[in-house]
Structure formats: C-alpha cells, structure tokens
Short mmCIF file of C-alpha atoms in Angstrom, two decimals:
data_model
loop_
_atom_site.label_atom_id
_atom_site.label_comp_id
_atom_site.label_asym_id
_atom_site.label_seq_id
_atom_site.Cartn_x
_atom_site.Cartn_y
_atom_site.Cartn_z
CA MET A 1 -0.30 0.31 -0.09
CA GLU A 2 2.62 2.33 1.49
CA LEU A 3 5.12 1.44 -1.93
CA PHE A 4 1.53 2.56 -4.58
CA LEU A 5 0.68 5.80 -2.95
CA SER A 6 4.69 6.61 -3.28
CA GLY A 7 4.86 5.55 -6.72
CA ALA A 8 1.68 7.83 -7.07
CA MET A 9 3.06 10.64 -5.22
CA MET A 10 5.94 10.77 -7.64
CA ALA A 11 4.36 10.37 -10.88
CA ALA A 12 2.24 13.44 -9.42
CA TYR A 13 4.84 15.22 -8.70
CA CYS A 14 6.46 14.86 -12.07
CA VAL A 15 3.02 15.68 -13.57
CA ALA A 16 2.88 19.23 -11.60
CA THR A 17 6.30 19.05 -12.91
CA LEU A 18 4.74 19.76 -16.35
CA PHE A 19 2.43 22.17 -16.11
CA PHE A 20 5.06 24.56 -14.05
CA VAL A 21 7.34 24.45 -16.90
CA ARG A 22 3.79 24.92 -19.23
CA PHE A 23 3.15 27.43 -17.55
CA TRP A 24 6.39 29.35 -17.57
CA ARG A 25 6.10 28.81 -21.09
CA GLU A 26 3.00 30.67 -21.35
CA THR A 27 4.03 33.25 -19.42
CA GLY A 28 7.97 33.52 -19.27
CA ASP A 29 7.64 33.86 -16.18
CA ARG A 30 10.71 31.82 -14.87
CA PHE A 31 9.17 31.69 -11.14
CA PHE A 32 7.01 28.80 -12.71
CA LEU A 33 10.33 26.98 -14.19
CA ALA A 34 11.49 27.28 -10.30
CA PHE A 35 8.45 25.63 -9.43
CA GLY A 36 8.81 22.83 -11.55
CA VAL A 37 12.38 22.02 -11.04
CA ALA A 38 11.01 22.24 -7.11
CA PHE A 39 8.56 19.66 -7.54
CA GLY A 40 10.99 18.10 -10.26
CA LEU A 41 13.34 18.05 -6.90
CA LEU A 42 10.24 16.79 -4.89
CA ALA A 43 9.49 13.67 -7.28
CA LEU A 44 12.87 12.92 -7.15
CA GLN A 45 12.86 12.57 -3.23
CA ARG A 46 10.16 10.51 -3.33
CA LEU A 47 11.91 8.00 -5.78
CA GLY A 48 14.65 8.25 -3.55
CA LEU A 49 12.73 7.81 -0.26
CA THR A 50 11.04 4.42 -1.99
CA LEU A 51 14.56 3.33 -2.83
CA SER A 52 15.54 3.58 0.29
CA ALA A 53 12.72 2.20 2.29
CA ALA A 54 14.25 -1.00 0.64
CA HIS A 55 17.60 -1.14 1.43
CA PRO A 56 16.96 0.27 4.59
CA GLU A 57 21.09 0.78 5.52
CA GLY A 58 21.64 2.78 3.74
CA ASP A 59 22.66 7.16 4.44
CA ASP A 60 19.51 8.80 3.58
CA THR A 61 20.34 12.27 4.55
CA TRP A 62 20.47 12.99 1.03
CA LEU A 63 16.80 12.80 0.90
CA TYR A 64 16.59 15.69 3.34
CA LEU A 65 19.11 17.62 1.75
CA VAL A 66 17.19 17.09 -1.92
CA ARG A 67 13.67 18.11 0.24
CA LEU A 68 15.71 21.26 1.28
CA MET A 69 17.26 22.11 -2.03
CA ALA A 70 13.25 22.15 -3.30
CA PHE A 71 11.75 24.18 -0.88
CA LEU A 72 14.83 26.86 -0.73
CA ILE A 73 14.48 26.97 -4.59
CA ILE A 74 10.73 28.12 -4.12
CA LEU A 75 12.04 30.72 -1.92
CA TRP A 76 14.06 31.75 -4.09
CA ALA A 77 11.57 32.08 -6.62
CA ILE A 78 9.21 34.38 -3.84
CA VAL A 79 12.35 36.44 -3.14
CA ASP A 80 13.15 36.73 -6.93
CA LYS A 81 9.59 37.65 -7.86
CA ASN A 82 9.12 40.49 -5.44
CA ARG A 83 12.88 41.56 -6.07
CA SER A 84 12.14 42.44 -9.41
CA ALA A 85 8.93 43.76 -8.98
CA ALA A 86 10.47 47.61 -9.53
CA ALA A 87 12.27 46.25 -12.51
CA ARG A 88 9.98 44.20 -13.83
CA ARG A 89 11.05 41.46 -16.12
CA ARG A 90 8.68 38.54 -17.56
CA MET B 1 19.96 19.03 11.53
CA THR B 2 16.79 17.39 10.07
CA VAL B 3 14.46 18.90 12.23
CA LEU B 4 14.94 22.77 11.51
CA VAL B 5 14.76 20.88 7.62
CA TYR B 6 11.40 20.03 8.36
CA LEU B 7 10.60 23.25 9.65
CA LEU B 8 12.17 25.42 7.17
CA CYS B 9 9.69 23.14 4.63
CA ALA B 10 6.83 23.39 7.29
CA VAL B 11 7.67 27.68 7.18
CA THR B 12 7.63 27.82 3.59
CA SER B 13 5.02 25.82 2.87
CA LEU B 14 2.62 27.35 5.19
CA ALA B 15 3.79 30.57 3.58
CA CYS B 16 2.67 29.42 0.45
CA ALA B 17 -0.40 28.51 1.38
CA VAL B 18 -1.87 31.97 3.04
CA LEU B 19 -0.11 33.93 -0.28
CA LEU B 20 -2.32 31.95 -2.09
CA PHE B 21 -5.12 32.25 -0.51
CA ARG B 22 -4.97 34.92 -0.18
CA GLY B 23 -4.68 35.23 -3.99
CA PHE B 24 -7.68 33.42 -4.44
CA ARG B 25 -9.79 36.11 -2.26
CA ARG B 26 -8.45 38.93 -4.50
CA SER B 27 -8.78 36.80 -7.90
CA ARG B 28 -11.44 34.47 -7.22
CA ALA B 29 -9.21 32.12 -9.50
CA ARG B 30 -10.54 28.25 -8.32
CA MET B 31 -6.68 27.67 -9.13
CA LEU B 32 -5.29 29.34 -6.55
CA LEU B 33 -7.30 27.71 -3.57
CA TRP B 34 -6.57 24.35 -4.53
CA SER B 35 -2.74 24.83 -4.77
CA ALA B 36 -3.34 26.26 -1.48
CA LEU B 37 -4.67 23.72 0.21
CA CYS B 38 -1.82 21.45 -1.25
CA PHE B 39 0.50 23.49 0.27
CA ALA B 40 -1.17 23.42 3.57
CA GLY B 41 -0.65 19.57 2.93
CA PHE B 42 3.17 19.69 2.48
CA CYS B 43 2.83 21.99 6.00
CA LEU B 44 1.01 19.03 7.95
CA ASN B 45 3.40 16.87 6.34
CA ASN B 46 6.91 18.22 7.33
CA VAL B 47 5.18 19.54 11.14
CA LEU B 48 4.13 15.25 11.21
CA LEU B 49 7.57 14.75 10.31
CA VAL B 50 8.58 16.48 13.06
CA VAL B 51 6.70 14.69 15.13
CA ASP B 52 6.70 11.15 14.09
CA THR B 53 10.50 11.39 14.00
CA GLN B 54 11.10 13.53 17.31
CA LEU B 55 8.02 13.94 19.51
CA VAL B 56 6.51 10.40 19.23
CA PRO B 57 9.09 8.13 18.43
CA GLU B 58 7.30 4.95 19.28
CA ILE B 59 4.77 5.68 17.30
CA ASP B 60 4.63 4.81 13.35
CA LEU B 61 2.92 7.97 11.69
CA SER B 62 4.51 7.28 8.43
CA ILE B 63 0.90 6.42 6.56
CA TRP B 64 -0.65 9.59 8.14
CA ARG B 65 2.22 11.64 7.84
CA THR B 66 2.61 11.41 4.31
CA LEU B 67 -1.98 11.19 3.80
CA PRO B 68 -1.89 14.82 3.40
CA ALA B 69 0.96 15.28 1.25
CA ALA B 70 -0.69 13.39 -1.28
CA LEU B 71 -4.29 14.56 -0.75
CA GLY B 72 -2.80 17.99 -1.21
CA LEU B 73 -0.79 16.69 -4.47
CA ALA B 74 -4.56 15.58 -5.89
CA LEU B 75 -6.13 18.59 -5.12
CA LEU B 76 -3.08 20.61 -6.54
CA LEU B 77 -3.40 18.63 -10.20
CA TYR B 78 -7.31 18.76 -9.96
CA GLY B 79 -6.97 22.67 -9.92
CA PHE B 80 -4.18 22.73 -12.66
CA VAL B 81 -6.54 20.23 -14.75
CA TRP B 82 -10.03 22.17 -14.35
CA ASP B 83 -9.08 25.38 -13.99
CA ALA B 84 -5.99 26.52 -15.50
CA ASP B 85 -7.52 27.68 -18.22
CA ARG B 86 -10.21 29.64 -17.19
CA MET C 1 6.41 33.82 -24.88
CA THR C 2 7.09 37.41 -24.11
CA GLN C 3 6.16 39.95 -26.22
CA ALA C 4 9.31 41.00 -28.26
CA GLY C 5 10.04 44.26 -28.02
CA LEU C 6 7.22 45.62 -26.20
CA PRO C 7 7.87 47.86 -22.49
CA VAL C 8 6.80 46.50 -19.24
CA GLU C 9 4.81 49.22 -18.25
CA LEU C 10 2.45 48.84 -21.64
CA LEU C 11 2.93 44.98 -20.46
CA ASP C 12 0.81 45.79 -17.30
CA LEU C 13 -1.06 47.97 -18.86
CA ILE C 14 -2.86 45.75 -20.66
CA ALA C 15 -2.42 43.05 -18.17
CA ARG C 16 -4.47 45.30 -16.03
CA GLY C 17 -7.46 44.80 -18.13
CA ILE C 18 -7.22 46.65 -21.77
CA GLY C 19 -8.16 42.94 -23.19
CA SER C 20 -9.38 44.13 -26.70
CA LEU C 21 -8.60 46.41 -29.91
CA GLU C 22 -12.10 48.06 -29.19
CA VAL C 23 -10.64 49.11 -26.00
CA VAL C 24 -7.49 50.36 -26.95
CA GLU C 25 -9.21 52.79 -29.68
CA VAL C 26 -11.71 53.87 -27.12
CA LEU C 27 -9.16 55.20 -24.73
CA LEU C 28 -6.48 56.58 -27.70
CA VAL C 29 -9.66 58.49 -29.05
CA LEU C 30 -10.54 60.26 -25.29
CA ARG C 31 -6.71 60.92 -25.01
CA ARG C 32 -6.24 62.97 -27.52
CA ALA C 33 -9.44 65.25 -25.91
CA PRO C 34 -8.15 65.23 -22.90
CA GLU C 35 -10.17 68.43 -21.68
CA ARG C 36 -13.47 66.82 -22.76
CA ALA C 37 -15.75 64.57 -21.61
CA TRP C 38 -17.29 61.91 -23.95
CA ARG C 39 -20.80 60.11 -23.47
CA VAL C 40 -20.83 56.79 -23.88
CA THR C 41 -23.08 57.23 -26.55
CA GLU C 42 -20.87 59.67 -28.55
CA VAL C 43 -17.93 57.38 -28.28
CA ALA C 44 -20.07 54.78 -30.21
CA HIS C 45 -20.97 57.06 -33.04
CA GLU C 46 -17.21 57.82 -32.86
CA LEU C 47 -16.09 54.72 -33.33
CA ARG C 48 -18.67 53.25 -34.89
CA LEU C 49 -19.27 50.70 -32.01
CA ALA C 50 -22.26 49.45 -30.50
CA THR C 51 -23.79 51.33 -27.57
CA GLU C 52 -22.95 48.58 -25.07
CA THR C 53 -19.29 47.85 -26.54
CA ALA C 54 -18.44 51.53 -25.87
CA ALA C 55 -20.14 51.59 -22.13
CA ALA C 56 -18.13 48.23 -21.61
CA ALA C 57 -14.92 49.47 -22.87
CA LEU C 58 -14.91 53.20 -21.11
CA ALA C 59 -16.07 51.07 -18.21
CA VAL C 60 -13.02 48.61 -17.94
CA LEU C 61 -10.98 51.96 -18.45
CA HIS C 62 -12.72 53.51 -15.19
CA ALA C 63 -11.46 50.97 -13.29
CA ALA C 64 -8.11 50.67 -14.76
CA GLN C 65 -7.62 54.23 -13.53
CA LEU C 66 -7.60 55.87 -16.60
CA LEU C 67 -10.44 57.76 -16.62
CA GLU C 68 -12.50 60.45 -14.49
CA MET C 69 -16.28 59.55 -15.17
CA ASP C 70 -19.10 61.93 -14.09
CA ARG C 71 -22.30 59.98 -13.84
CA GLY C 72 -25.07 60.67 -15.95
CA GLU C 73 -28.46 59.63 -16.93
CA ARG C 74 -29.68 56.50 -17.73
CA ALA C 75 -26.33 55.16 -17.77
CA ASP C 76 -25.48 57.29 -20.24
CA HIS C 77 -22.28 58.61 -18.40
CA ALA C 78 -19.24 60.95 -19.51
CA TYR C 79 -15.90 60.38 -19.06
CA ARG C 80 -12.70 62.34 -19.45
CA TYR C 81 -9.00 61.54 -19.67
CA ALA C 82 -7.54 61.48 -16.61
CA PRO C 83 -4.93 58.81 -15.41
CA ALA C 84 -4.60 58.32 -11.99
CA THR C 85 -0.75 58.42 -11.94
CA ALA C 86 2.11 59.56 -14.29
CA ALA C 87 3.44 55.89 -14.63
CA LEU C 88 -0.13 55.16 -16.18
CA ARG C 89 -0.02 57.83 -18.45
CA GLY C 90 3.50 57.32 -20.08
CA ALA C 91 2.20 53.52 -20.24
CA VAL C 92 -0.69 55.31 -22.44
CA ASP C 93 1.75 56.82 -24.47
CA GLN C 94 3.68 53.89 -25.13
CA LEU C 95 0.79 52.35 -26.01
CA GLU C 96 -0.22 55.06 -28.93
CA VAL C 97 3.49 54.06 -30.10
CA ALA C 98 2.77 51.08 -30.42
CA TYR C 99 -0.52 51.15 -32.20
CA ASP C 100 1.03 53.07 -34.48
CA THR C 101 4.00 51.47 -35.56
CA ARG C 102 3.77 47.72 -34.29
CA PRO C 103 0.54 47.13 -34.55
CA VAL C 104 0.77 43.53 -35.02
CA THR C 105 2.81 43.11 -32.00
CA LEU C 106 0.21 44.89 -29.83
CA VAL C 107 -2.93 43.18 -31.50
CA LYS C 108 -0.83 40.03 -30.36
CA ALA C 109 -0.19 41.01 -27.42
CA LEU C 110 -3.78 42.07 -26.41
CA TYR C 111 -5.05 38.32 -26.96
CA ASP C 112 -2.42 36.21 -26.54
CA ARG C 113 -2.54 36.40 -23.23
CA PRO C 114 -2.11 33.53 -19.89
CA PRO C 115 -5.12 32.63 -18.58
CA ARG C 116 -6.15 34.89 -15.37
CA ALA C 117 -5.49 32.03 -13.35
CA VAL C 118 -2.09 31.44 -14.38
CA GLN C 119 -1.09 34.92 -13.82
CA SER C 120 -3.04 35.32 -10.92
CA PHE C 121 -0.92 32.26 -9.53
CA ALA C 122 1.95 34.00 -10.06
CA ASP C 123 0.88 37.43 -8.83
CA ALA C 124 -0.62 35.93 -5.74
CA PHE C 125 3.42 35.83 -4.53
CA ARG C 126 3.78 39.60 -4.89
CA LEU C 127 4.31 40.97 -1.46
CA ARG C 128 3.35 44.38 -2.27
CA LYS C 129 -0.61 44.61 -3.86
CA PRO C 130 -0.27 43.73 -7.46
CA ASP C 131 -2.92 46.01 -9.11
CA GLU C 132 -1.47 49.01 -7.22
CA LYS C 133 0.13 52.13 -9.18
CA GLY C 134 2.80 53.78 -8.82
CA GLU C 135 5.21 50.65 -8.99
#
C-alpha cells in the first residue's frame, strides 16, 4: 500500500512539474520554472524515499538535502519575484 | 539537523498556502484555492514528520504523515487540470 | 512567450484589463481630447461601435484608473481622459506609439495573454499589492 502511494505521488509530482513548465512557457515568468524544478526535485525525493525503504541500511541524509533544496528554490522564486517587481522582467 | 529542514519546509509551505489563499480571495481564481490547500497539506506533512521523528518516535505515523501531502498533490493536479484555463 | 520588444509598462497596462482593440481605440480617442468629457453614446458614434461595447470599454478603462467619470442619466455617463499616475500616463503614451508603429505586435500582446488563473498564481506571491499603481 505504501509503495503504491509512493509511486502515485511520484507520478503526481512529475505531472505537476510538467504543468509548471507549461505555465513558464505561457507566461515567460521564470517563477514557474523555479516551481517546476522544485517539484521535480520533490519527485526525485519521493523516488529516493521508496528506494531507501527497500535498503534501510543505506544513508538517506541526502534525501533531506534534496527536499531542502526544493524548498529553498521555492523561497528563492518568491524572493526573486518580489525583488524584480520594480524592474519587472517577464 | 533534519528537524530544522522539516521546519523550514513547513514554514515555506505555510507561507505559500497563505499567499495563494490571499490571492484566491483577491482574484476568485479557483486554481489558487486548490494550490493553497496543496501547500497546506505539505505543511502538515512536514509538521507531522517532526512530530513522528522527534515527539512520538515509538509510534509510526508514516502513512498519516504522507496522506496530507498525497491529498494536497491530488487537489493541486485537480486544480491544474480543470481550472488552469479559466 | 514574452512579447518581443514591447515595454514592460505597456504589458502591465494590458494586464490591467485592456483586453481588446476596441478598448485601446476608445482610450486613444479620449486621450486626444483630454479636456473634453465624452458620453458613452458619443464614443460609440465616433468609433462606430455598439453602445454596449463602448460602455463596457469605458467602464474597464475607468476601473483601470485611466478615466474620470461623471455620472449621467440612464447610464449615459461622461468620461474624461485622466490617468491616476504619471506611470499610467507614460504607459498610455507607449500604447499610442505601439498602436501607430507596431500594430501587429500590439494585437498579439492583447489577444495572446495567459489565462487569468495562471497569472493570478504568480501575482499571489507579490508581497506588495500587484494591482496598485506606482510600481
């Protein structure tokens, strides 16, 4: 059951990534590209979580780093959007 | 410190949820409502991760902590598929 | 899909609700005689538009803080060209330039916009209100 849920979530993260990339192409706003990259990383993290469940003796600190990177990218996207609000690039 | 990572993720998700909900109130664009709920689910997921690993290590919350994220993702995709072209 | 070469201020003006060529033409007609207050019927006659189209266009421009309105009888209001800020005024100047020199690019920018939901998603993350003038 957990494996199923994990697989479904990874697919969902991938689809979300595709949507964000589409939004980026529609608007030219790199904000969406950043979200796409973040969600892609979350997909990888979900994959990593599944793989590490099968090998519990492995070191999975890197998984948290991937999650951290994904959210740092989201934070950067928000900061970037507000920083360039005065000199708006699209 | 993994707890700090989870807390950062929780706070970021909460910020996204709040901003998107505020945007929904302003624009009435339903896609934002679903997106806000998704990030609320992510926030809950990260909070439960902290709870599970730090506060109640003897109980395994793994399905319960993943469920909010899974539901959030489902709502996000629902919003993208049906409401992104309004 | 960025609009090649159109100034950012102009793109923002378009994003404020200028959604069609009729609205642009109404705005530019009022701009040419800013001291005059135009009635809806006068604008419709001048540009050979249906009265409803003219009324809708004027309402949109008023909501975008580009016109002042004096209420009239039976919804035949009078509008005058009066942008709320210098930035808006500059953007309308650029609109006129684009209308004269790059009409095809302008039309593409008007009609080829991303749907409201996607744009609202990005705007939601602007911490200062995105629809206020003066940016």
